[in-house]
Amino acid sequence: MQPNLRNRFILALGSNATADVASNALILREALARIKESGLAIQAISQFWRTPAFPIGAGPEFVNACGVF
């Protein structure tokens, strides 16, 4: 039986709260942990990736990820 896909959603996550990429990755991990604690079932999480702020030089690089819930 195929799972009910109507109730799934994709959430994009990102942080550039600090200039330290490792700290921003930790912020995303903490956000995902809180989402899980809220009772949402996490089906899949992408790898984390770095993207520059736009325009270039506008701020620290972002750490981004997407999740399927």
XYZ file of C-alpha atoms in Angstrom:
69
model
C 0.000 0.000 0.000
C 1.381 3.411 -0.970
C 1.737 5.933 1.890
C -0.541 8.951 1.923
C 1.514 11.606 0.132
C -1.062 14.364 0.606
C 0.096 15.042 4.141
C 3.802 15.387 3.404
C 5.571 18.699 3.076
C 9.064 19.960 2.330
C 10.716 22.501 4.590
C 13.780 24.514 3.579
C 16.141 25.406 6.423
C 19.018 27.852 6.479
C 21.209 29.829 8.835
C 23.855 32.485 8.514
C 23.450 33.719 12.083
C 27.203 33.512 12.620
C 30.295 33.742 10.440
C 31.258 30.209 11.567
C 29.899 27.522 9.232
C 30.101 24.838 11.940
C 27.959 26.969 14.275
C 25.363 27.472 11.549
C 25.259 23.727 10.919
C 24.713 23.219 14.653
C 21.807 25.696 14.528
C 20.186 23.589 11.786
C 20.723 20.372 13.761
C 19.107 21.965 16.806
C 16.166 23.166 14.702
C 15.675 19.656 13.331
C 15.814 18.202 16.852
C 13.133 20.645 18.020
C 10.964 19.824 15.032
C 11.267 16.130 15.887
C 10.477 16.848 19.560
C 7.292 18.631 18.455
C 6.000 15.323 17.127
C 6.522 15.779 13.387
C 7.877 12.667 11.706
C 11.006 13.439 9.693
C 10.957 11.290 6.561
C 14.221 12.499 5.019
C 16.850 15.214 5.406
C 19.163 16.415 2.661
C 22.854 16.898 3.148
C 23.877 20.317 4.469
C 25.402 22.660 1.918
C 26.974 26.099 1.928
C 25.746 28.972 -0.209
C 27.005 32.552 -0.355
C 24.879 35.454 0.819
C 23.484 37.547 -2.024
C 24.752 39.877 -3.172
C 28.231 38.527 -2.534
C 29.674 40.139 0.564
C 26.251 40.928 2.041
C 26.848 38.618 4.983
C 28.257 35.298 6.115
C 27.698 32.188 4.023
C 24.549 30.189 4.654
C 24.297 26.566 5.684
C 21.164 25.104 4.070
C 19.188 21.870 4.091
C 15.746 20.555 3.152
C 13.583 18.072 4.955
C 10.568 15.971 4.059
C 8.016 15.739 6.857
